[in-house]
Amino acid sequence: MVTASHNPKEYNGYKVYWGNGCQIIPPHDAGIAAAILDSLHPSSLAGSSTQGAPLDRAAWQQAVAAVTSHPLVSNPMVKVSEEYWHRLETLRFRSAGENAAAAAAVYTAMHGVGASYVLRAFQVMGLPPPVMVAEQEAPDPEFPTVAFPNPEEGKGAWRLAVETGEASGARLLLANDPDADRLAVSERCAESPGGWRMFTGNEIGILLADWLWTCTRTRVHTPASNANADAQRSTLAQHAAKYSVLSSAVSSQMLAAYACAEGLTWCETLTGFKWLGNRAKELEAEGHTVLFAFEEAIGFMLGPMFRDKDGVAAAAVMAELAAAEYAAGSTLVDRLERLQQRYGYYVTRASYFVADQPSKSRAVFDRLTAGGQYPQSVGGIAVHSVRDIGAGRDTGALDGTVSLPWQKGDMMLTLRLDGAATLTLRASGTEPKLKYYLEVNGSDRAASEALADRLVDAVSNEIICWQESGLSLPTTS
């Protein structure tokens, strides 16, 4: 699949999927790369007088037409699409009447391909069609209304959605990135700057996970009215362990805490849905039902849908969740607060520095890992263990090795601090960025927020040393 995701068209790349429906992981990636190098020039069809010679454009188009018109070739688009909508319908947990009574949300496709699919998804869920941000509804590779068509990047990308929300009176804003595999969410909130509360990917992740588990548990495992309390708990615990949730190594640990409290199986993977999807397939083969997977970069994989992030299904399910909260006199902010009160406050700070040359990121990691000697503290707080993916080392593990797949030289380093704080540094594999992910967990929100803010400065200036390392600050939109 060719896509530039949320980047300009000059960044076009492609996703490659294996026969299991997941993005490729080693060793398949190396095998495919080798095959590409052996076939750098498209050649004519067998039997042609020019066999082996590169084709010009007209000849190439003729060759493609010969293949696509062959009676043994079929286009599975209709069949696959109908199966997709059927699976999405299984994620509707409220009645048609309840969903039909919901107020319309605002939706922006961010000049991408999501609009028609989101309209169909809302129809499948029985929800009112969303109010479209008209200026951003049609695909346009020039992205004329936004500097960065990435709803993560800042308020600039949300400007038209907010204006549409104000004009329509909507309480909920939903945004896909241009290839519609990610979802951003904002809710009207008088206490938030500008009157709208933008949720992080970690917050959306725990909201969706809790909704899916709560509704699944109610639908599938409602105990008999005459069952005693101990029997009910025992039965539910047995069922819960066969349900799995997954998150990436740079995402919030709140999902792990939630899974532990609820008796679910939680798994961690490397960053990227190629890892999440393949691990989900393994769990399914072991008899698990995979409820949900996510990573903090607003990517979400829901239950019975395909094994990749899916911004369309996530938008429809989030709209139903919001409708349920509003009908109960609550909000998404309220629901998140209830979850935090129960499972702990997980305060995250994630950002990046621009590394215009890969060697600059490499130099930072070389300095931090030189001789196996890692930083001893961050902002005056001691580091009690380190996970160095590039060396396969985890000083917090009994055997001293990482449990995740690793390759020598991988630029990903996690520092675990005293006081339930964690810092992960990672060089992006697709963009010129050195990213950091900081999380503080505590029972007091204000204290956790204050510590996180203090540590951000230490991460930037003590650990990354961004100015000395020749890095630059991100451009805001």
CSV table of C-alpha atoms in Angstrom, one decimal, residues 26-468:
chain,number,residue,atom,x,y,z
A,26,PRO,CA,12.1,-10.1,9.9
A,27,PRO,CA,13.0,-12.2,8.1
A,28,HIS,CA,10.4,-11.4,5.4
A,29,ASP,CA,11.5,-7.8,5.1
A,30,ALA,CA,15.1,-8.8,4.1
A,31,GLY,CA,13.9,-11.5,1.7
A,32,ILE,CA,11.6,-9.0,-0.1
A,33,ALA,CA,14.3,-6.4,-0.2
A,34,ALA,CA,16.6,-8.9,-1.9
A,35,ALA,CA,13.9,-9.8,-4.4
A,36,ILE,CA,13.5,-6.1,-5.2
A,37,LEU,CA,17.2,-5.7,-5.9
A,38,ASP,CA,17.0,-8.6,-8.3
A,39,SER,CA,14.2,-7.0,-10.2
A,40,LEU,CA,15.0,-3.3,-10.5
A,41,HIS,CA,13.6,-3.0,-14.0
A,42,PRO,CA,10.1,-4.1,-15.1
A,43,SER,CA,10.4,-6.6,-17.9
A,44,SER,CA,8.0,-7.5,-20.7
A,45,LEU,CA,5.6,-10.4,-20.5
A,46,ALA,CA,6.9,-13.9,-21.2
A,47,GLY,CA,6.8,-14.7,-24.9
A,48,SER,CA,7.3,-11.1,-26.0
A,49,SER,CA,10.0,-10.4,-28.6
A,50,THR,CA,11.5,-7.8,-26.1
A,51,GLN,CA,11.5,-10.2,-23.1
A,52,GLY,CA,14.1,-9.0,-20.5
A,53,ALA,CA,14.2,-5.5,-21.8
A,54,PRO,CA,12.8,-2.6,-19.7
A,55,LEU,CA,9.3,-1.6,-20.7
A,56,ASP,CA,8.3,1.9,-21.7
A,57,ARG,CA,5.2,3.4,-20.0
A,58,ALA,CA,2.8,2.4,-22.8
A,59,ALA,CA,4.1,-1.2,-22.9
A,60,TRP,CA,3.9,-1.4,-19.1
A,61,GLN,CA,0.3,-0.2,-19.1
A,62,GLN,CA,-0.5,-2.8,-21.8
A,63,ALA,CA,1.1,-5.5,-19.7
A,64,VAL,CA,-0.9,-4.5,-16.6
A,65,ALA,CA,-4.1,-4.5,-18.5
A,66,ALA,CA,-3.4,-8.0,-19.8
A,67,VAL,CA,-3.1,-9.2,-16.3
A,68,THR,CA,-6.1,-7.4,-14.7
A,69,SER,CA,-8.4,-8.4,-17.6
A,70,HIS,CA,-7.5,-12.1,-17.3
A,71,PRO,CA,-10.5,-14.3,-16.4
A,72,LEU,CA,-8.6,-15.8,-13.5
A,73,VAL,CA,-8.0,-12.4,-11.9
A,74,SER,CA,-10.7,-10.9,-9.6
A,75,ASN,CA,-10.9,-7.7,-7.6
A,76,PRO,CA,-11.7,-8.6,-3.9
A,77,MET,CA,-12.6,-5.0,-3.0
A,78,VAL,CA,-16.3,-5.5,-2.7
A,79,LYS,CA,-16.1,-8.7,-0.7
A,80,VAL,CA,-13.4,-7.4,1.6
A,81,SER,CA,-15.3,-4.2,2.2
A,82,GLU,CA,-18.5,-5.9,3.1
A,83,GLU,CA,-16.7,-8.2,5.5
A,84,TYR,CA,-15.1,-5.1,7.1
A,85,TRP,CA,-18.4,-3.4,7.6
A,86,HIS,CA,-19.9,-6.6,9.1
A,87,ARG,CA,-17.0,-6.8,11.6
A,88,LEU,CA,-17.4,-3.2,12.5
A,89,GLU,CA,-21.1,-3.8,13.3
A,90,THR,CA,-20.1,-6.3,15.9
A,91,LEU,CA,-18.5,-3.4,17.8
A,92,ARG,CA,-21.8,-1.6,18.2
A,93,PHE,CA,-22.8,-2.0,21.8
A,94,ARG,CA,-25.8,0.3,22.1
A,95,SER,CA,-29.2,0.0,20.5
A,96,ALA,CA,-30.0,1.6,17.2
A,97,GLY,CA,-32.4,3.9,18.9
A,98,GLU,CA,-29.8,5.0,21.4
A,99,ASN,CA,-27.2,5.8,18.8
A,100,ALA,CA,-29.7,7.5,16.5
A,101,ALA,CA,-30.5,9.9,19.3
A,102,ALA,CA,-26.9,11.0,19.7
A,103,ALA,CA,-25.8,14.5,18.7
A,104,ALA,CA,-23.6,14.7,15.6
A,105,ALA,CA,-19.8,14.9,16.0
A,106,VAL,CA,-17.5,17.0,13.8
A,107,TYR,CA,-15.1,15.1,11.5
A,108,THR,CA,-12.2,16.1,9.4
A,109,ALA,CA,-10.4,13.9,6.9
A,110,MET,CA,-7.5,16.4,6.9
A,111,HIS,CA,-7.4,16.5,3.0
A,112,GLY,CA,-7.1,12.7,3.0
A,113,VAL,CA,-9.2,9.6,2.1
A,114,GLY,CA,-11.2,9.0,5.2
A,115,ALA,CA,-14.4,11.0,4.6
A,116,SER,CA,-16.5,8.4,2.6
A,117,TYR,CA,-15.4,5.6,4.8
A,118,VAL,CA,-16.2,7.4,8.1
A,119,LEU,CA,-19.7,8.3,6.7
A,120,ARG,CA,-20.3,4.6,6.0
A,121,ALA,CA,-18.9,3.6,9.4
A,122,PHE,CA,-21.2,5.9,11.3
A,123,GLN,CA,-24.1,4.5,9.2
A,124,VAL,CA,-23.2,1.0,10.2
A,125,MET,CA,-23.1,2.0,13.9
A,126,GLY,CA,-26.4,3.7,13.6
A,127,LEU,CA,-25.0,7.1,14.4
A,128,PRO,CA,-26.0,10.4,12.9
A,129,PRO,CA,-23.6,11.4,10.1
A,130,PRO,CA,-20.8,13.6,11.3
A,131,VAL,CA,-20.6,17.3,10.4
A,132,MET,CA,-17.8,17.4,7.9
A,133,VAL,CA,-15.1,20.1,7.9
A,134,ALA,CA,-15.9,21.0,4.3
A,135,GLU,CA,-12.6,22.6,3.4
A,136,GLN,CA,-10.7,19.4,4.3
A,137,GLU,CA,-13.2,16.8,3.1
A,138,ALA,CA,-11.9,16.0,-0.3
A,139,PRO,CA,-8.5,14.4,-0.9
A,140,ASP,CA,-5.8,17.0,-1.8
A,141,PRO,CA,-2.1,16.1,-1.8
A,142,GLU,CA,-1.2,19.8,-1.5
A,143,PHE,CA,-2.9,20.1,2.0
A,144,PRO,CA,-3.8,23.7,1.3
A,145,THR,CA,-5.4,24.6,4.7
A,146,VAL,CA,-2.7,23.1,7.0
A,147,ALA,CA,1.0,23.4,7.4
A,148,PHE,CA,1.2,19.9,8.8
A,149,PRO,CA,-1.7,17.5,8.1
A,150,ASN,CA,-1.0,15.7,11.3
A,151,PRO,CA,-3.6,16.2,14.1
A,152,GLU,CA,-0.9,15.4,16.6
A,153,GLU,CA,1.3,18.3,15.7
A,154,GLY,CA,-0.6,21.2,17.2
A,155,LYS,CA,-3.7,23.4,17.3
A,156,GLY,CA,-3.0,24.7,13.7
A,157,ALA,CA,-4.2,21.4,12.3
A,158,TRP,CA,-7.3,21.6,14.4
A,159,ARG,CA,-8.3,25.2,13.5
A,160,LEU,CA,-11.0,24.5,10.9
A,161,ALA,CA,-12.4,21.6,13.0
A,162,VAL,CA,-12.7,23.8,16.0
A,163,GLU,CA,-14.4,26.5,13.9
A,164,THR,CA,-16.8,23.9,12.5
A,165,GLY,CA,-17.5,22.6,16.0
A,166,GLU,CA,-18.2,26.1,17.3
A,167,ALA,CA,-20.6,26.8,14.4
A,168,SER,CA,-22.4,23.5,14.8
A,169,GLY,CA,-22.5,23.3,18.5
A,170,ALA,CA,-20.9,19.9,18.5
A,171,ARG,CA,-19.3,18.5,21.7
A,172,LEU,CA,-16.9,16.1,19.9
A,173,LEU,CA,-14.3,16.6,17.2
A,174,LEU,CA,-12.7,13.6,15.4
A,175,ALA,CA,-9.8,13.8,13.0
A,176,ASN,CA,-8.1,11.2,10.8
A,177,ASP,CA,-4.7,11.8,9.3
A,178,PRO,CA,-4.7,11.8,5.5
A,179,ASP,CA,-4.5,8.0,5.1
A,180,ALA,CA,-7.1,7.5,7.8
A,181,ASP,CA,-5.2,5.0,9.9
A,182,ARG,CA,-4.9,7.2,12.9
A,183,LEU,CA,-7.5,9.0,15.0
A,184,ALA,CA,-7.3,12.2,17.1
A,185,VAL,CA,-10.0,13.3,19.5
A,186,SER,CA,-11.0,16.6,21.1
A,187,GLU,CA,-13.9,17.4,23.3
A,188,ARG,CA,-15.6,20.7,24.2
A,189,CYS,CA,-14.4,21.6,27.7
A,190,ALA,CA,-14.8,25.0,29.4
A,191,GLU,CA,-11.8,24.4,31.6
A,192,SER,CA,-9.4,23.7,28.8
A,193,PRO,CA,-7.5,26.4,26.8
A,194,GLY,CA,-9.6,27.5,23.9
A,195,GLY,CA,-12.6,25.6,25.2
A,196,TRP,CA,-11.5,22.3,23.7
A,197,ARG,CA,-9.7,19.4,25.4
A,198,MET,CA,-7.3,17.5,23.1
A,199,PHE,CA,-6.7,13.9,24.2
A,200,THR,CA,-3.4,12.3,23.9
A,201,GLY,CA,-3.0,8.9,22.1
A,202,ASN,CA,-2.4,7.3,25.5
A,203,GLU,CA,-5.7,8.8,26.8
A,204,ILE,CA,-7.7,7.7,23.8
A,205,GLY,CA,-6.1,4.3,24.1
A,206,ILE,CA,-7.3,3.6,27.7
A,207,LEU,CA,-10.7,5.0,26.9
A,208,LEU,CA,-11.2,2.7,24.0
A,209,ALA,CA,-9.7,-0.3,25.8
A,210,ASP,CA,-12.0,0.2,28.8
A,211,TRP,CA,-15.1,0.7,26.6
A,212,LEU,CA,-14.4,-2.5,24.6
A,213,TRP,CA,-13.7,-4.6,27.7
A,214,THR,CA,-16.6,-3.2,29.7
A,215,CYS,CA,-19.1,-3.8,26.8
A,216,THR,CA,-17.7,-7.2,25.9
A,217,ARG,CA,-17.8,-8.4,29.5
A,218,THR,CA,-21.4,-7.2,29.8
A,219,ARG,CA,-22.5,-8.7,26.4
A,220,VAL,CA,-20.7,-12.1,26.7
A,221,HIS,CA,-20.3,-12.8,30.4
A,222,THR,CA,-23.3,-11.6,32.2
A,223,PRO,CA,-23.7,-14.0,35.1
A,224,ALA,CA,-26.9,-15.8,36.0
A,225,SER,CA,-28.9,-13.8,38.5
A,226,ASN,CA,-28.8,-16.7,41.0
A,227,ALA,CA,-25.1,-17.2,40.9
A,228,ASN,CA,-23.2,-16.3,44.1
A,229,ALA,CA,-20.7,-13.5,44.2
A,230,ASP,CA,-17.6,-15.8,44.5
A,231,ALA,CA,-18.7,-18.0,41.6
A,232,GLN,CA,-19.3,-14.9,39.5
A,233,ARG,CA,-15.8,-13.5,40.2
A,234,SER,CA,-14.2,-16.9,39.5
A,235,THR,CA,-16.0,-17.4,36.2
A,236,LEU,CA,-15.2,-13.8,35.0
A,237,ALA,CA,-11.5,-14.2,36.0
A,238,GLN,CA,-11.3,-17.4,33.9
A,239,HIS,CA,-12.8,-15.7,30.9
A,240,ALA,CA,-10.8,-12.5,31.3
A,241,ALA,CA,-7.4,-14.1,31.1
A,242,LYS,CA,-8.3,-15.3,27.6
A,243,TYR,CA,-8.8,-11.7,26.4
A,244,SER,CA,-5.7,-9.8,25.4
A,245,VAL,CA,-4.7,-6.1,25.1
A,246,LEU,CA,-1.5,-4.9,23.6
A,247,SER,CA,0.6,-1.7,23.6
A,248,SER,CA,4.0,-0.7,22.2
A,249,ALA,CA,7.0,-0.1,24.3
A,250,VAL,CA,6.8,3.7,24.1
A,251,SER,CA,3.1,3.8,25.1
A,252,SER,CA,1.6,4.4,28.5
A,253,GLN,CA,1.8,1.7,31.1
A,254,MET,CA,-1.7,2.5,32.2
A,255,LEU,CA,-3.0,-0.2,29.9
A,256,ALA,CA,-0.8,-2.7,31.7
A,257,ALA,CA,-2.1,-1.6,35.1
A,258,TYR,CA,-5.7,-1.8,33.8
A,259,ALA,CA,-5.2,-5.3,32.4
A,260,CYS,CA,-3.6,-6.5,35.6
A,261,ALA,CA,-6.5,-5.2,37.7
A,262,GLU,CA,-9.1,-6.6,35.3
A,263,GLY,CA,-7.5,-10.0,34.9
A,264,LEU,CA,-6.7,-9.5,31.2
A,265,THR,CA,-3.6,-10.6,29.4
A,266,TRP,CA,-1.4,-7.7,28.4
A,267,CYS,CA,1.5,-7.9,26.0
A,268,GLU,CA,4.2,-5.3,25.0
A,269,THR,CA,5.8,-5.1,21.6
A,270,LEU,CA,8.3,-2.9,19.8
A,271,THR,CA,7.0,0.3,18.2
A,272,GLY,CA,4.9,-0.1,15.2
A,273,PHE,CA,1.8,-2.1,14.2
A,274,LYS,CA,3.9,-4.6,12.3
A,275,TRP,CA,4.9,-5.9,15.7
A,276,LEU,CA,1.5,-5.4,17.4
A,277,GLY,CA,-0.4,-7.1,14.5
A,278,ASN,CA,1.9,-10.1,14.4
A,279,ARG,CA,1.9,-10.5,18.1
A,280,ALA,CA,-1.9,-10.4,18.0
A,281,LYS,CA,-2.0,-13.2,15.5
A,282,GLU,CA,0.2,-15.3,17.7
A,283,LEU,CA,-2.1,-14.7,20.7
A,284,GLU,CA,-5.1,-15.7,18.6
A,285,ALA,CA,-3.3,-18.9,17.6
A,286,GLU,CA,-2.9,-19.6,21.3
A,287,GLY,CA,-6.6,-19.3,21.9
A,288,HIS,CA,-6.8,-15.6,23.0
A,289,THR,CA,-9.4,-13.1,21.9
A,290,VAL,CA,-7.6,-9.9,21.1
A,291,LEU,CA,-9.7,-7.0,22.2
A,292,PHE,CA,-7.5,-4.0,21.4
A,293,ALA,CA,-4.0,-2.8,20.7
A,294,PHE,CA,-2.6,0.7,20.5
A,295,GLU,CA,0.5,3.0,20.4
A,296,GLU,CA,0.7,6.5,21.7
A,297,ALA,CA,1.0,8.0,18.2
A,298,ILE,CA,-2.8,7.9,17.9
A,299,GLY,CA,-2.9,4.4,16.3
A,300,PHE,CA,-5.6,2.0,17.4
A,301,MET,CA,-6.4,-1.6,16.4
A,302,LEU,CA,-9.9,-2.8,17.5
A,303,GLY,CA,-11.0,-6.3,18.2
A,304,PRO,CA,-12.3,-8.2,15.2
A,305,MET,CA,-11.0,-5.7,12.6
A,306,PHE,CA,-7.8,-6.2,10.6
A,307,ARG,CA,-4.4,-6.4,12.2
A,308,ASP,CA,-3.2,-2.9,11.7
A,309,LYS,CA,-4.1,0.6,13.0
A,310,ASP,CA,-7.5,1.8,11.8
A,311,GLY,CA,-8.7,5.3,12.2
A,312,VAL,CA,-12.1,4.7,10.6
A,313,ALA,CA,-13.3,2.1,13.0
A,314,ALA,CA,-11.7,3.9,15.9
A,315,ALA,CA,-13.6,7.1,15.0
A,316,ALA,CA,-17.0,5.2,14.9
A,317,VAL,CA,-16.4,3.4,18.2
A,318,MET,CA,-15.2,6.6,19.9
A,319,ALA,CA,-18.3,8.4,18.7
A,320,GLU,CA,-20.5,5.7,20.2
A,321,LEU,CA,-18.5,5.8,23.5
A,322,ALA,CA,-19.0,9.6,23.6
A,323,ALA,CA,-22.7,9.3,22.9
A,324,ALA,CA,-23.0,6.9,25.8
A,325,GLU,CA,-21.3,9.3,28.2
A,326,TYR,CA,-23.3,12.3,27.0
A,327,ALA,CA,-26.5,10.3,27.4
A,328,ALA,CA,-25.5,9.5,31.0
A,329,GLY,CA,-24.8,13.2,31.8
A,330,SER,CA,-21.0,12.6,31.7
A,331,THR,CA,-18.2,13.4,29.3
A,332,LEU,CA,-15.0,11.7,28.0
A,333,VAL,CA,-13.0,13.9,30.4
A,334,ASP,CA,-15.1,12.6,33.3
A,335,ARG,CA,-14.7,9.0,32.2
A,336,LEU,CA,-11.0,9.4,31.9
A,337,GLU,CA,-10.8,10.9,35.4
A,338,ARG,CA,-12.8,7.9,36.8
A,339,LEU,CA,-10.3,5.5,35.2
A,340,GLN,CA,-7.3,7.5,36.6
A,341,GLN,CA,-8.8,7.5,40.1
A,342,ARG,CA,-9.2,3.8,40.0
A,343,TYR,CA,-6.0,2.7,38.2
A,344,GLY,CA,-3.6,5.5,38.9
A,345,TYR,CA,-2.5,8.8,37.3
A,346,TYR,CA,-0.2,8.1,34.4
A,347,VAL,CA,1.1,11.5,33.3
A,348,THR,CA,3.0,11.5,30.0
A,349,ARG,CA,5.2,14.0,28.2
A,350,ALA,CA,6.2,13.1,24.6
A,351,SER,CA,8.0,15.2,22.0
A,352,TYR,CA,10.9,15.2,19.7
A,353,PHE,CA,13.9,17.0,18.4
A,354,VAL,CA,14.8,17.3,14.7
A,355,ALA,CA,17.9,15.5,13.7
A,356,ASP,CA,18.6,16.6,10.1
A,357,GLN,CA,21.3,13.9,9.8
A,358,PRO,CA,20.9,10.3,11.1
A,359,SER,CA,24.4,10.6,12.5
A,360,LYS,CA,23.3,13.2,15.0
A,361,SER,CA,20.8,10.8,16.6
A,362,ARG,CA,23.4,8.0,16.5
A,363,ALA,CA,25.9,10.3,18.4
A,364,VAL,CA,23.4,10.8,21.2
A,365,PHE,CA,22.8,7.1,21.6
A,366,ASP,CA,26.5,6.3,21.4
A,367,ARG,CA,27.2,8.8,24.2
A,368,LEU,CA,24.4,7.5,26.4
A,369,THR,CA,25.4,3.8,26.0
A,370,ALA,CA,29.2,4.1,25.7
A,371,GLY,CA,30.9,1.1,27.2
A,372,GLY,CA,27.6,-0.1,28.7
A,373,GLN,CA,27.7,2.8,31.1
A,374,TYR,CA,24.3,4.4,31.2
A,375,PRO,CA,23.1,7.6,32.9
A,376,GLN,CA,22.8,7.2,36.7
A,377,SER,CA,20.1,9.8,37.2
A,378,VAL,CA,17.7,12.1,35.4
A,379,GLY,CA,16.9,15.4,37.0
A,380,GLY,CA,18.4,14.2,40.3
A,381,ILE,CA,16.2,11.0,40.4
A,382,ALA,CA,18.2,7.7,40.3
A,383,VAL,CA,18.0,5.3,37.4
A,384,HIS,CA,17.3,1.8,38.8
A,385,SER,CA,17.4,-0.2,35.6
A,386,VAL,CA,18.0,0.3,31.9
A,387,ARG,CA,16.7,-1.5,28.7
A,388,ASP,CA,19.0,-1.0,25.8
A,389,ILE,CA,17.3,-2.5,22.7
A,390,GLY,CA,20.4,-1.9,20.6
A,391,ALA,CA,22.5,-4.1,22.9
A,392,GLY,CA,19.9,-6.6,23.8
A,393,ARG,CA,20.4,-5.7,27.5
A,394,ASP,CA,17.9,-5.2,30.2
A,395,THR,CA,19.4,-4.7,33.7
A,396,GLY,CA,16.0,-5.0,35.2
A,397,ALA,CA,15.4,-8.5,33.9
A,398,LEU,CA,16.4,-11.6,35.8
A,399,ASP,CA,18.6,-12.9,33.0
A,400,GLY,CA,19.8,-9.4,32.0
A,401,THR,CA,18.4,-9.6,28.4
A,402,VAL,CA,15.5,-7.9,26.6
A,403,SER,CA,12.4,-9.8,26.0
A,404,LEU,CA,11.6,-7.9,22.8
A,405,PRO,CA,13.1,-8.6,19.4
A,406,TRP,CA,16.3,-6.6,18.9
A,407,GLN,CA,19.1,-5.9,16.5
A,408,LYS,CA,22.5,-4.6,17.3
A,409,GLY,CA,22.7,-0.9,17.1
A,410,ASP,CA,18.9,-0.2,17.3
A,411,MET,CA,18.4,3.3,18.7
A,412,MET,CA,16.0,2.7,21.5
A,413,LEU,CA,16.9,3.2,25.2
A,414,THR,CA,14.6,3.1,28.3
A,415,LEU,CA,15.6,4.4,31.7
A,416,ARG,CA,13.5,3.4,34.6
A,417,LEU,CA,13.7,5.9,37.5
A,418,ASP,CA,12.9,5.6,41.2
A,419,GLY,CA,9.4,6.8,42.0
A,420,ALA,CA,7.6,5.1,39.1
A,421,ALA,CA,8.9,7.3,36.3
A,422,THR,CA,10.1,6.0,32.9
A,423,LEU,CA,12.0,7.6,30.0
A,424,THR,CA,12.4,6.1,26.6
A,425,LEU,CA,14.5,7.6,23.8
A,426,ARG,CA,14.0,6.4,20.2
A,427,ALA,CA,15.2,7.5,16.8
A,428,SER,CA,12.3,7.5,14.3
A,429,GLY,CA,12.5,5.0,11.5
A,430,THR,CA,10.5,7.2,9.1
A,431,GLU,CA,11.2,10.8,10.0
A,432,PRO,CA,14.3,12.9,10.9
A,433,LYS,CA,13.4,12.9,14.6
A,434,LEU,CA,14.9,11.9,17.9
A,435,LYS,CA,11.8,11.2,20.1
A,436,TYR,CA,11.4,11.0,23.8
A,437,TYR,CA,8.6,9.5,25.9
A,438,LEU,CA,8.4,10.3,29.6
A,439,GLU,CA,5.8,8.9,32.0
A,440,VAL,CA,5.2,9.5,35.7
A,441,ASN,CA,2.8,7.3,37.6
A,442,GLY,CA,1.3,8.3,41.0
A,443,SER,CA,-1.8,8.5,43.1
A,444,ASP,CA,-1.8,12.3,43.1
A,445,ARG,CA,-2.3,14.1,39.8
A,446,ALA,CA,-0.7,17.4,40.8
A,447,ALA,CA,2.4,15.8,42.1
A,448,SER,CA,2.8,13.6,39.0
A,449,GLU,CA,2.3,16.6,36.7
A,450,ALA,CA,4.9,18.6,38.6
A,451,LEU,CA,7.4,15.9,38.5
A,452,ALA,CA,6.8,15.2,34.8
A,453,ASP,CA,7.3,18.9,33.9
A,454,ARG,CA,10.5,19.1,35.9
A,455,LEU,CA,11.9,16.0,34.2
A,456,VAL,CA,11.2,17.3,30.7
A,457,ASP,CA,13.8,19.9,31.2
A,458,ALA,CA,16.3,17.4,32.5
A,459,VAL,CA,15.6,15.1,29.5
A,460,SER,CA,16.2,17.9,27.0
A,461,ASN,CA,19.3,19.4,28.6
A,462,GLU,CA,20.9,16.7,30.7
A,463,ILE,CA,20.2,13.5,28.7
A,464,ILE,CA,19.7,14.4,25.1
A,465,CYS,CA,21.7,17.7,25.4
A,466,TRP,CA,19.9,18.8,22.2
A,467,GLN,CA,21.8,22.0,21.5
A,468,GLU,CA,25.3,20.5,22.0
